[in-house]
Amino acid sequence: MRKILLLIILSTGFSAIAQESDSLFIRRIADDILANGKAYENLRILCKTVGARLAGSPGMLKAEDWGVKTLKEMGADKVWLQAVQVPHWTRGGSDEASISYTDGQGKKVTCKLDVLALGKSLGSGPKGVRGSLMLVHDFDELEKRKDEVKGKIVVYDNAFNPRYVNTGEAYGESGVYRRTGPSRAAKYGAIGVMIRSLSESVDNNPHTGSTAYDSTQQKIPCAAMGLKDSDLITRLFKEGIKVTGYLKTSGAFLPDATGHNVIGELTGSEFPDQYITVGGHLDSWDVNEGANDDGTGCVQAIEVLKAMKSLGYKPKHTIRVVLFANEENGLRGARKYAEEGQAKNEKHVFGLESDNGGFTPRGFEFVMAADKVQKIRELWLPLLKPYGVYDFLEGSAGADVMPLNRTMQTPVAELRPDSQRYFDLHHARNDVFENVHKRELELGAVNMAALIYLVDKYGL
Amino acid sequence: MRKILLLIILSTGFSAIAQESDSLFIRRIADDILANGKAYENLRILCKTVGARLAGSPGMLKAEDWGVKTLKEMGADKVWLQAVQVPHWTRGGSDEASISYTDGQGKKVTCKLDVLALGKSLGSGPKGVRGSLMLVHDFDELEKRKDEVKGKIVVYDNAFNPRYVNTGEAYGESGVYRRTGPSRAAKYGAIGVMIRSLSESVDNNPHTGSTAYDSTQQKIPCAAMGLKDSDLITRLFKEGIKVTGYLKTSGAFLPDATGHNVIGELTGSEFPDQYITVGGHLDSWDVNEGANDDGTGCVQAIEVLKAMKSLGYKPKHTIRVVLFANEENGLRGARKYAEEGQAKNEKHVFGLESDNGGFTPRGFEFVMAADKVQKIRELWLPLLKPYGVYDFLEGSAGADVMPLNRTMQTPVAELRPDSQRYFDLHHARNDVFENVHKRELELGAVNMAALIYLVDKYGL
């Protein structure tokens, strides 16, 4: 018993000393970022001078230039571009939709809908599609009523489940209608699909995002509509009113283009050939400034490098800030980065991404052995709590670092900010700089820098 | 050893059963509020049909009507008004300020400032005051340079310290310039005072709030200016440019008015004469809709009652929702409530207020014995974690429930939402309904309802 007690005292004694010096250094990181941070101004420049930057678009190239320039300015030892072929989907014009019906007073009503074609969807042709609307709540209902689908425009009004505290779970559940809804309706002869946007916002902004056609089915036009419009349609059907619809979209694929992962490094002092990756994705959808998706992740990752540089911290491992190409509609940048790492037999220690919006930080989620997560939960989480990170979870990680895990079993993670506001603007027109909060963005960067510092110092 | 083990198993066994039933009930509370909540719509009505409601103003009376009506609609067994004499300060007109200086090119510049007179301050008279500006960073500098003050308009540019993660700490530190800055400068002959607003916002909105004149000094006019204007003045002084200023304010006190605490009750089934208070304050400043300060606290408190009613929960103790009068510039409603409770020898079990904005919840802070906080931290905090509350802190509580603690030693607490956004709009024109997030507001109410449920069931 006495021996055990002694061991406890010794071990907590040692760890207390380490914890104190780490705690002080993390306080310095926080002071630097909160008082002298560049993340917010860097984001303003990206959003306001580059703006939308979908893979293959002219904005993509402008964003890459911004990334190179910014990484150099923030003090990277080395900045380079990793070329990758990316898809080049284009919206092709403004999307149009309307519904027509006869109201209770016998009056004919035509009502415009605010829609955005789904990413990767093909256009309807210049005349659009016209037909009766068929409203289904979910795939069960679609299957039951499959004989009614032919020649119709199918509307999925599957709504976010508000009971989830983490809105990501609602997105996970309803997201399937965006991804597979069009092809599942096409299978039974639908001529078009409109979905209720994947959001729980109080406005009527439509939210785009990739769909995934089943190659064996007709590639019918499809779009997301705002929640107020979706509510209207749901109400009309509840009242037994017959509704016809019109949908015109112009999506098309142009030939693949050459894009780049933009990479900035701080060279490791002890293990220059061992890499810690921290990143976000540089591409955005075409309808917004990609502020929270994922400008914030990019500038937070850059801020990690900037803080280390400002504080004169010499990392043991090479810290790589990676601004990934083409997350939204291809993930080709992320795959390229992992494939090339594997081909060169690089040793990747850790990969971290921020791609859940620049909101007030709550935690990190890891993909690595449970005992390792438990170990750092005990040792490191107390160091981050003063900065708002209370959870080290297990489960998923940023889409752009997952390929590192799949190809080389690299432990990977993602920042988990508060989730309440993200799907208000995710893939919608209002994902603009003004909807990012300076201090929330900075606090995310503080916690990311602290985690990267701890991984660099102690390994995983 | 075996005995201890048995005890542990037994106690955790019992507690596990209780925890499971509590966990299920709290899930029901959350489902009700997140899926069928009325807090957001109640807040919209308060903000958009009543709006500003400073003590003594016509808005105060309209807000009391709203409170009575809303509490009845949400199912209170009994709604009553507790009369209290409140101060009636009025802004008296639009506040004006400008600065004049000669720029580097010899050009004379006059520049309007966006200012709001401080609450409870007296007007400058219709001509305003004019004089040289004297910039001081803090009281130390004021004291060192006291001989220069006479006849000048003193500007305090003491800024929020961005290093605090909890912005409330920055407010606590800089707030003294608003409260005592005018009289401390008047002591040395200043003719007016302007302060940098108590905020770290990225805009130029001025933030009002009460000042507290020292009755032995001249009551000089005083106002808060926006941060961009404050930055400009600081820069001019850094460049050695002489600046003169103009300030016109019109604040005045009218005779005290009769206001009311609006109280709605769910009568206790076992201890109807023992009270659990949950509230917010109904008054706001005159320049905004009082959305986050403190419409959100009011509708969250009402939501606690509404959820209990919806779920058929019969509280053991009488649950009192109190919408306190006159928090902003007097605290007379809160004092009245506690005094009357004491006079009637009421037994108050607990008092909870939400008055830190309707942002995503993070924790509760308690004023009660440390061992009690520790006990509920162990037993109850795990039940709230799924809904975002991770901290049970000790230290302070809502200003409106503190008198319960002072007069009757009632344990009291406050909701602690994420603090990053609050001082962007606190006491400023932009504290409007649109700056409240529906789900964040609701999650605050979920945690408040859960805490009130646990206190009602188990006591403190």
Short mmCIF file of C-alpha atoms in Angstrom, two decimals, chain A:
data_model
loop_
_atom_site.label_atom_id
_atom_site.label_comp_id
_atom_site.label_asym_id
_atom_site.label_seq_id
_atom_site.Cartn_x
_atom_site.Cartn_y
_atom_site.Cartn_z
CA MET A 1 0.00 0.00 0.00
CA ARG A 2 2.78 2.41 0.96
CA LYS A 3 4.65 1.52 -2.21
CA ILE A 4 1.59 2.27 -4.30
CA LEU A 5 1.13 5.58 -2.54
CA LEU A 6 4.75 6.50 -3.21
CA LEU A 7 4.36 5.61 -6.86
CA ILE A 8 1.25 7.75 -7.09
CA ILE A 9 3.02 10.70 -5.49
CA LEU A 10 6.04 10.30 -7.75
CA SER A 11 4.07 9.96 -10.92
CA THR A 12 1.69 12.80 -10.16
CA GLY A 13 4.70 14.83 -9.05
CA PHE A 14 6.48 14.39 -12.38
CA SER A 15 3.33 14.91 -14.38
CA ALA A 16 2.51 18.03 -12.37
CA ILE A 17 5.81 19.61 -13.38
CA ALA A 18 5.31 18.75 -17.05
CA GLN A 19 1.74 19.94 -16.86
CA GLU A 20 2.78 23.25 -15.40
CA SER A 21 5.29 24.02 -18.14
CA ASP A 22 2.84 22.89 -20.82
CA SER A 23 0.10 24.94 -19.24
CA LEU A 24 2.32 28.01 -19.34
CA PHE A 25 3.28 27.45 -22.95
CA ILE A 26 -0.35 26.94 -23.97
CA ARG A 27 -1.20 30.18 -22.17
CA ARG A 28 1.44 31.88 -24.35
CA ILE A 29 -0.11 30.34 -27.47
CA ALA A 30 -3.51 31.66 -26.39
CA ASP A 31 -2.17 35.14 -25.63
CA ASP A 32 -0.51 35.30 -29.02
CA ILE A 33 -3.59 34.19 -30.94
CA LEU A 34 -6.17 36.17 -28.92
CA ALA A 35 -4.17 39.40 -28.78
CA ASN A 36 -2.08 39.30 -31.97
CA GLY A 37 -3.82 36.73 -34.13
CA LYS A 38 -4.02 36.98 -37.91
CA ALA A 39 -6.68 34.35 -38.52
CA TYR A 40 -9.60 36.75 -38.76
CA GLU A 41 -7.86 39.18 -41.11
CA ASN A 42 -6.53 36.30 -43.23
CA LEU A 43 -10.07 34.99 -43.50
CA ARG A 44 -11.41 38.40 -44.48
CA ILE A 45 -8.94 38.57 -47.35
CA LEU A 46 -9.77 35.05 -48.52
CA CYS A 47 -13.52 35.66 -48.37
CA LYS A 48 -13.57 39.18 -49.75
CA THR A 49 -10.85 39.09 -52.41
CA VAL A 50 -11.18 35.47 -53.54
CA GLY A 51 -14.68 34.46 -52.47
CA ALA A 52 -16.16 31.33 -54.02
CA ARG A 53 -13.55 28.78 -55.09
CA LEU A 54 -15.08 25.55 -56.31
CA ALA A 55 -12.65 22.98 -57.70
CA GLY A 56 -11.76 23.80 -61.30
CA SER A 57 -13.09 27.36 -61.17
CA PRO A 58 -10.98 30.52 -61.57
CA GLY A 59 -11.58 31.10 -57.84
CA MET A 60 -9.66 27.89 -57.10
CA LEU A 61 -6.51 29.31 -58.66
CA LYS A 62 -6.89 32.66 -56.90
CA ALA A 63 -7.33 30.84 -53.61
CA GLU A 64 -4.16 28.82 -54.20
CA ASP A 65 -2.26 32.08 -54.75
CA TRP A 66 -3.75 33.44 -51.53
CA GLY A 67 -2.66 30.27 -49.71
CA VAL A 68 0.94 30.45 -50.94
CA LYS A 69 1.23 34.16 -50.14
CA THR A 70 -0.38 33.84 -46.72
CA LEU A 71 1.68 30.83 -45.64
CA LYS A 72 4.87 32.67 -46.62
CA GLU A 73 3.79 35.82 -44.78
CA MET A 74 2.95 33.82 -41.66
CA GLY A 75 6.45 32.38 -41.58
CA ALA A 76 6.47 28.96 -43.22
CA ASP A 77 10.01 27.67 -43.87
CA LYS A 78 8.87 26.18 -47.14
CA VAL A 79 5.72 26.53 -49.22
CA TRP A 80 4.91 24.20 -52.10
CA LEU A 81 2.10 23.11 -54.33
CA GLN A 82 1.06 19.51 -54.78
CA ALA A 83 -0.71 19.16 -58.11
CA VAL A 84 -3.85 17.07 -58.40
CA GLN A 85 -6.46 16.62 -61.11
CA VAL A 86 -9.82 17.83 -59.85
CA PRO A 87 -13.33 17.58 -61.25
CA HIS A 88 -14.77 20.74 -62.69
CA TRP A 89 -18.49 20.88 -62.08
CA THR A 90 -20.29 24.06 -62.96
CA ARG A 91 -23.76 25.26 -62.02
CA GLY A 92 -24.04 26.73 -65.50
CA GLY A 93 -26.58 29.43 -64.70
CA SER A 94 -29.15 30.40 -62.16
CA ASP A 95 -31.42 27.64 -60.96
CA GLU A 96 -35.15 28.16 -61.23
CA ALA A 97 -38.16 26.48 -59.68
CA SER A 98 -41.77 27.23 -59.06
CA ILE A 99 -44.98 25.56 -57.99
CA SER A 100 -48.52 26.13 -59.20
CA TYR A 101 -51.76 25.20 -57.51
CA THR A 102 -55.35 26.31 -57.03
CA ASP A 103 -55.95 27.63 -53.55
CA GLY A 104 -59.00 27.15 -51.32
CA GLN A 105 -60.74 30.13 -52.92
CA GLY A 106 -60.34 28.68 -56.42
CA LYS A 107 -57.56 31.14 -57.27
CA LYS A 108 -54.63 29.94 -59.35
CA VAL A 109 -51.35 30.59 -57.62
CA THR A 110 -47.84 30.34 -59.02
CA CYS A 111 -45.07 30.69 -56.53
CA LYS A 112 -41.32 30.88 -57.12
CA LEU A 113 -39.13 28.67 -54.98
CA ASP A 114 -35.64 29.55 -53.87
CA VAL A 115 -33.56 26.58 -55.01
CA LEU A 116 -29.97 25.60 -55.69
CA ALA A 117 -29.16 22.66 -57.92
CA LEU A 118 -27.32 19.93 -56.05
CA GLY A 119 -23.61 19.78 -56.69
CA LYS A 120 -22.54 17.26 -59.35
CA SER A 121 -26.08 17.15 -60.73
CA LEU A 122 -26.76 17.50 -64.45
CA GLY A 123 -28.98 20.20 -65.89
CA SER A 124 -32.57 19.82 -66.93
CA GLY A 125 -31.98 21.35 -70.34
CA PRO A 126 -33.06 24.91 -71.15
CA LYS A 127 -36.77 24.18 -70.97
CA GLY A 128 -36.61 22.64 -67.53
CA VAL A 129 -38.95 19.89 -66.37
CA ARG A 130 -42.62 20.29 -65.57
CA GLY A 131 -44.90 17.84 -63.86
CA SER A 132 -47.06 17.01 -60.90
CA LEU A 133 -45.30 17.19 -57.57
CA MET A 134 -45.20 14.06 -55.45
CA LEU A 135 -44.35 14.61 -51.82
CA VAL A 136 -42.67 11.83 -49.88
CA HIS A 137 -41.36 12.06 -46.38
CA ASP A 138 -38.80 9.27 -46.60
CA PHE A 139 -37.60 6.32 -48.65
CA ASP A 140 -40.10 3.97 -47.01
CA GLU A 141 -42.89 6.10 -48.40
CA LEU A 142 -41.17 6.28 -51.80
CA GLU A 143 -40.98 2.52 -51.97
CA LYS A 144 -44.59 2.07 -50.91
CA ARG A 145 -45.80 4.55 -53.50
CA LYS A 146 -43.32 3.72 -56.25
CA ASP A 147 -46.06 3.16 -58.81
CA GLU A 148 -47.09 6.81 -58.54
CA VAL A 149 -43.64 8.24 -59.25
CA LYS A 150 -43.47 8.09 -63.05
CA GLY A 151 -43.42 11.46 -64.78
CA LYS A 152 -43.45 13.39 -61.52
CA ILE A 153 -41.15 15.75 -59.67
CA VAL A 154 -40.50 14.08 -56.33
CA VAL A 155 -40.10 16.30 -53.26
CA TYR A 156 -38.43 14.85 -50.16
CA ASP A 157 -39.46 16.88 -47.13
CA ASN A 158 -37.45 14.86 -44.63
CA ALA A 159 -36.61 17.40 -41.93
CA PHE A 160 -33.69 17.67 -39.55
CA ASN A 161 -34.57 15.95 -36.30
CA PRO A 162 -34.41 18.82 -33.78
CA ARG A 163 -34.00 16.42 -30.85
CA TYR A 164 -30.34 15.80 -31.61
CA VAL A 165 -28.21 18.12 -29.52
CA ASN A 166 -25.33 17.68 -31.97
CA THR A 167 -26.72 18.93 -35.28
CA GLY A 168 -24.18 16.77 -37.11
CA GLU A 169 -26.29 13.75 -36.18
CA ALA A 170 -29.34 15.27 -37.85
CA TYR A 171 -27.21 15.96 -40.93
CA GLY A 172 -25.95 12.40 -40.90
CA GLU A 173 -29.50 11.09 -40.82
CA SER A 174 -31.14 13.38 -43.40
CA GLY A 175 -28.11 13.67 -45.69
CA VAL A 176 -28.99 10.46 -47.48
CA TYR A 177 -31.86 12.22 -49.27
CA ARG A 178 -29.43 14.63 -50.91
CA ARG A 179 -26.94 11.94 -51.84
CA THR A 180 -29.19 9.15 -53.07
CA GLY A 181 -32.67 10.70 -53.25
CA PRO A 182 -32.45 11.72 -56.93
CA SER A 183 -31.40 8.32 -58.24
CA ARG A 184 -33.83 6.43 -56.04
CA ALA A 185 -36.69 8.49 -57.47
CA ALA A 186 -35.29 8.24 -61.02
CA LYS A 187 -35.44 4.47 -60.68
CA TYR A 188 -39.24 4.72 -60.66
CA GLY A 189 -39.45 7.27 -63.45
CA ALA A 190 -39.28 10.64 -61.65
CA ILE A 191 -38.34 13.54 -63.95
CA GLY A 192 -36.83 15.71 -61.23
CA VAL A 193 -36.19 15.85 -57.49
CA MET A 194 -36.30 18.62 -54.94
CA ILE A 195 -35.19 18.11 -51.37
CA ARG A 196 -35.78 20.06 -48.19
CA SER A 197 -32.41 21.67 -47.45
CA LEU A 198 -30.22 19.94 -44.89
CA SER A 199 -30.63 22.61 -42.28
CA GLU A 200 -32.66 23.70 -39.31
CA SER A 201 -32.33 27.40 -40.04
CA VAL A 202 -35.04 29.99 -39.48
CA ASP A 203 -34.60 31.48 -42.98
CA ASN A 204 -35.33 30.29 -46.53
CA ASN A 205 -31.80 29.89 -47.85
CA PRO A 206 -31.36 26.74 -49.92
CA HIS A 207 -28.31 24.59 -49.14
CA THR A 208 -26.50 22.87 -52.00
CA GLY A 209 -23.96 20.03 -51.60
CA SER A 210 -23.00 16.97 -53.57
CA THR A 211 -25.44 14.43 -54.78
CA ALA A 212 -24.23 11.02 -56.00
CA TYR A 213 -26.00 9.65 -59.05
CA ASP A 214 -26.37 5.93 -59.40
CA SER A 215 -24.82 5.35 -62.82
CA THR A 216 -27.49 2.78 -63.72
CA GLN A 217 -30.29 5.35 -63.45
CA GLN A 218 -31.32 8.40 -65.46
CA LYS A 219 -29.45 11.45 -64.16
CA ILE A 220 -32.42 13.67 -63.46
CA PRO A 221 -32.23 17.33 -62.41
CA CYS A 222 -32.30 17.90 -58.67
CA ALA A 223 -32.15 20.83 -56.32
CA ALA A 224 -32.45 21.81 -52.66
CA MET A 225 -35.08 24.29 -51.57
CA GLY A 226 -35.25 26.61 -48.59
CA LEU A 227 -37.11 25.52 -45.47
CA LYS A 228 -39.94 28.03 -45.78
CA ASP A 229 -40.62 26.84 -49.32
CA SER A 230 -40.48 23.24 -48.15
CA ASP A 231 -42.91 24.05 -45.32
CA LEU A 232 -45.29 25.60 -47.84
CA ILE A 233 -45.31 22.49 -50.03
CA THR A 234 -45.78 20.22 -47.04
CA ARG A 235 -48.74 22.35 -45.91
CA LEU A 236 -50.34 22.32 -49.37
CA PHE A 237 -50.17 18.53 -49.50
CA LYS A 238 -51.58 18.29 -45.98
CA GLU A 239 -54.51 20.36 -47.18
CA GLY A 240 -55.00 17.96 -50.07
CA ILE A 241 -54.11 20.52 -52.70
CA LYS A 242 -52.65 19.27 -55.98
CA VAL A 243 -49.41 20.96 -56.88
CA THR A 244 -47.50 21.03 -60.15
CA GLY A 245 -43.89 22.08 -60.34
CA TYR A 246 -41.21 23.43 -62.61
CA LEU A 247 -37.48 22.94 -62.18
CA LYS A 248 -34.71 24.25 -64.38
CA THR A 249 -31.07 23.53 -63.60
CA SER A 250 -27.96 23.78 -65.75
CA GLY A 251 -25.27 21.73 -64.03
CA ALA A 252 -22.55 20.18 -66.16
CA PHE A 253 -19.10 18.69 -65.91
CA LEU A 254 -16.25 20.35 -67.80
CA PRO A 255 -12.96 18.49 -68.31
CA ASP A 256 -10.94 17.84 -65.18
CA ALA A 257 -8.64 20.68 -64.19
CA THR A 258 -5.31 20.86 -62.42
CA GLY A 259 -5.65 22.05 -58.85
CA HIS A 260 -3.24 21.96 -55.92
CA ASN A 261 -2.94 21.18 -52.27
CA VAL A 262 -1.16 24.22 -50.86
CA ILE A 263 1.39 23.10 -48.28
CA GLY A 264 3.45 25.19 -45.86
CA GLU A 265 5.99 23.64 -43.53
CA LEU A 266 7.87 24.39 -40.34
CA THR A 267 10.81 22.02 -40.57
CA GLY A 268 11.25 19.68 -37.63
CA SER A 269 14.36 20.14 -35.50
CA GLU A 270 14.71 16.48 -34.46
CA PHE A 271 12.59 14.51 -36.91
CA PRO A 272 12.36 16.56 -40.08
CA ASP A 273 11.15 13.50 -41.99
CA GLN A 274 8.24 12.88 -39.65
CA TYR A 275 5.11 14.87 -40.34
CA ILE A 276 2.30 16.35 -38.33
CA THR A 277 -0.43 17.61 -40.64
CA VAL A 278 -2.88 20.32 -39.71
CA GLY A 279 -5.29 21.61 -42.29
CA GLY A 280 -8.58 22.65 -43.74
CA HIS A 281 -9.91 22.52 -47.26
CA LEU A 282 -9.41 25.44 -49.59
CA ASP A 283 -12.27 24.80 -51.97
CA SER A 284 -15.81 25.99 -51.34
CA TRP A 285 -19.14 25.74 -53.06
CA ASP A 286 -19.80 28.26 -55.83
CA VAL A 287 -22.59 30.17 -54.11
CA ASN A 288 -20.82 31.67 -51.12
CA GLU A 289 -17.50 32.82 -49.67
CA GLY A 290 -16.80 29.45 -48.04
CA ALA A 291 -16.27 31.28 -44.78
CA ASN A 292 -17.12 28.53 -42.30
CA ASP A 293 -16.72 25.81 -44.93
CA ASP A 294 -13.85 25.88 -44.80
CA GLY A 295 -12.06 29.21 -44.82
CA THR A 296 -12.05 29.03 -41.04
CA GLY A 297 -10.26 25.68 -41.03
CA CYS A 298 -7.62 27.02 -43.43
CA VAL A 299 -6.87 30.15 -41.42
CA GLN A 300 -6.91 28.23 -38.13
CA ALA A 301 -4.36 25.76 -39.48
CA ILE A 302 -2.21 28.65 -40.73
CA GLU A 303 -2.57 30.27 -37.29
CA VAL A 304 -1.05 27.18 -35.67
CA LEU A 305 2.08 27.74 -37.73
CA LYS A 306 2.00 31.49 -37.15
CA ALA A 307 1.76 31.08 -33.35
CA MET A 308 4.67 28.59 -33.25
CA LYS A 309 6.74 30.98 -35.32
CA SER A 310 5.80 34.05 -33.23
CA LEU A 311 6.70 32.25 -30.00
CA GLY A 312 9.98 30.92 -31.37
CA TYR A 313 8.81 27.35 -30.88
CA LYS A 314 10.97 24.91 -32.85
CA PRO A 315 8.88 21.82 -33.47
CA LYS A 316 10.62 18.45 -33.23
CA HIS A 317 8.61 17.08 -36.15
CA THR A 318 7.90 18.86 -39.38
CA ILE A 319 4.58 20.67 -39.04
CA ARG A 320 2.72 20.73 -42.31
CA VAL A 321 -0.15 23.09 -42.88
CA VAL A 322 -2.15 21.62 -45.75
CA LEU A 323 -4.90 23.55 -47.52
CA PHE A 324 -6.58 20.65 -49.29
CA ALA A 325 -8.02 20.89 -52.79
CA ASN A 326 -11.48 19.66 -53.78
CA GLU A 327 -13.03 18.40 -50.58
CA GLU A 328 -16.57 19.35 -51.55
CA ASN A 329 -17.07 17.36 -54.71
CA GLY A 330 -14.28 14.85 -55.00
CA LEU A 331 -11.86 14.64 -52.06
CA ARG A 332 -9.12 14.29 -54.62
CA GLY A 333 -6.71 16.62 -52.80
CA ALA A 334 -6.92 14.57 -49.63
CA ARG A 335 -6.44 11.30 -51.51
CA LYS A 336 -3.49 12.68 -53.43
CA TYR A 337 -1.81 13.85 -50.23
CA ALA A 338 -2.12 10.44 -48.60
CA GLU A 339 -1.18 8.50 -51.73
CA GLU A 340 1.93 10.55 -52.30
CA GLY A 341 2.87 10.22 -48.62
CA GLN A 342 2.51 6.47 -48.89
CA ALA A 343 4.41 6.30 -52.18
CA LYS A 344 7.30 8.25 -50.63
CA ASN A 345 7.11 6.13 -47.48
CA GLU A 346 6.67 9.24 -45.35
CA LYS A 347 6.13 8.83 -41.63
CA HIS A 348 2.97 10.65 -40.60
CA VAL A 349 2.63 11.10 -36.85
CA PHE A 350 -0.76 12.81 -36.74
CA GLY A 351 -3.31 14.58 -38.91
CA LEU A 352 -5.79 17.20 -37.68
CA GLU A 353 -8.45 19.04 -39.63
CA SER A 354 -10.89 21.79 -38.78
CA ASP A 355 -13.93 21.52 -41.08
CA ASN A 356 -16.97 22.01 -38.88
CA GLY A 357 -17.13 25.79 -38.92
CA GLY A 358 -15.29 28.47 -37.00
CA PHE A 359 -17.57 28.33 -33.96
CA THR A 360 -16.69 28.27 -30.29
CA PRO A 361 -14.63 25.12 -29.66
CA ARG A 362 -16.03 22.25 -27.63
CA GLY A 363 -13.78 19.28 -28.26
CA PHE A 364 -11.73 17.11 -30.56
CA GLU A 365 -12.74 13.82 -32.09
CA PHE A 366 -10.11 11.20 -32.85
CA VAL A 367 -9.68 8.15 -35.02
CA MET A 368 -7.01 6.17 -33.21
CA ALA A 369 -6.67 3.39 -30.64
CA ALA A 370 -9.09 3.82 -27.73
CA ASP A 371 -6.35 3.46 -25.12
CA LYS A 372 -4.42 6.31 -26.72
CA VAL A 373 -7.48 8.53 -26.67
CA GLN A 374 -8.02 7.63 -23.03
CA LYS A 375 -4.39 8.42 -22.21
CA ILE A 376 -4.44 11.88 -23.73
CA ARG A 377 -7.87 12.50 -22.28
CA GLU A 378 -6.32 12.10 -18.84
CA LEU A 379 -3.09 13.93 -19.53
CA TRP A 380 -3.91 16.64 -22.05
CA LEU A 381 -7.58 17.47 -21.77
CA PRO A 382 -7.10 19.33 -18.45
CA LEU A 383 -4.65 21.59 -20.29
CA LEU A 384 -7.24 22.55 -22.91
CA LYS A 385 -10.23 23.02 -20.60
CA PRO A 386 -9.34 26.63 -19.78
CA TYR A 387 -9.75 27.33 -23.50
CA GLY A 388 -13.15 25.73 -23.88
CA VAL A 389 -12.31 22.20 -25.08
CA TYR A 390 -13.99 19.70 -22.75
CA ASP A 391 -14.28 16.57 -24.87
CA PHE A 392 -11.86 14.15 -26.46
CA LEU A 393 -14.19 11.88 -28.37
CA GLU A 394 -13.63 8.82 -30.52
CA GLY A 395 -15.30 8.23 -33.82
CA SER A 396 -14.62 10.36 -36.83
CA ALA A 397 -12.13 12.87 -38.15
CA GLY A 398 -11.94 15.46 -40.91
CA ALA A 399 -12.63 14.05 -44.39
CA ASP A 400 -9.28 15.37 -45.63
CA VAL A 401 -7.16 13.60 -43.00
CA MET A 402 -9.06 10.31 -43.05
CA PRO A 403 -7.10 9.04 -46.09
CA LEU A 404 -3.91 9.31 -44.00
CA ASN A 405 -5.52 6.98 -41.54
CA ARG A 406 -6.80 4.60 -44.21
CA THR A 407 -3.52 4.34 -46.12
CA MET A 408 -0.95 4.62 -43.33
CA GLN A 409 -2.94 4.12 -40.10
CA THR A 410 -1.98 7.64 -39.05
CA PRO A 411 -3.91 8.80 -35.97
CA VAL A 412 -6.21 11.59 -37.14
CA ALA A 413 -8.66 14.00 -35.57
CA GLU A 414 -10.98 16.92 -36.12
CA LEU A 415 -11.88 20.01 -34.16
CA ARG A 416 -15.41 19.85 -32.79
CA PRO A 417 -16.80 23.35 -32.39
CA ASP A 418 -20.26 24.01 -31.05
CA SER A 419 -22.60 22.60 -33.69
CA GLN A 420 -25.72 24.76 -33.29
CA ARG A 421 -25.03 27.33 -36.01
CA TYR A 422 -23.16 25.34 -38.64
CA PHE A 423 -26.06 24.01 -40.66
CA ASP A 424 -27.66 27.46 -40.76
CA LEU A 425 -25.12 28.37 -43.41
CA HIS A 426 -23.46 25.16 -44.57
CA HIS A 427 -23.39 25.17 -48.41
CA ALA A 428 -25.71 28.19 -48.45
CA ARG A 429 -25.31 31.75 -49.72
CA ASN A 430 -24.98 33.10 -46.20
CA ASP A 431 -21.71 31.28 -45.49
CA VAL A 432 -19.88 34.60 -45.59
CA PHE A 433 -17.17 36.29 -43.56
CA GLU A 434 -19.72 38.28 -41.53
CA ASN A 435 -21.03 35.02 -40.09
CA VAL A 436 -17.71 34.13 -38.50
CA HIS A 437 -17.02 35.37 -34.97
CA LYS A 438 -13.48 36.61 -34.45
CA ARG A 439 -12.89 35.27 -30.97
CA GLU A 440 -14.63 31.95 -31.57
CA LEU A 441 -12.42 31.44 -34.62
CA GLU A 442 -9.35 32.31 -32.57
CA LEU A 443 -10.26 30.03 -29.68
CA GLY A 444 -10.52 27.15 -32.14
CA ALA A 445 -7.02 27.96 -33.37
CA VAL A 446 -5.74 28.16 -29.78
CA ASN A 447 -6.91 24.64 -29.06
CA MET A 448 -5.61 23.29 -32.36
CA ALA A 449 -2.19 24.84 -31.73
CA ALA A 450 -2.15 23.46 -28.19
CA LEU A 451 -2.99 19.96 -29.41
CA ILE A 452 -0.38 20.07 -32.17
CA TYR A 453 2.20 21.31 -29.64
CA LEU A 454 1.43 18.40 -27.30
CA VAL A 455 1.57 15.83 -30.09
CA ASP A 456 4.86 17.30 -31.29
CA LYS A 457 6.35 17.25 -27.80
CA TYR A 458 5.13 13.89 -26.53
CA GLY A 459 4.06 11.92 -29.61
CA LEU A 460 0.96 9.77 -29.64
#
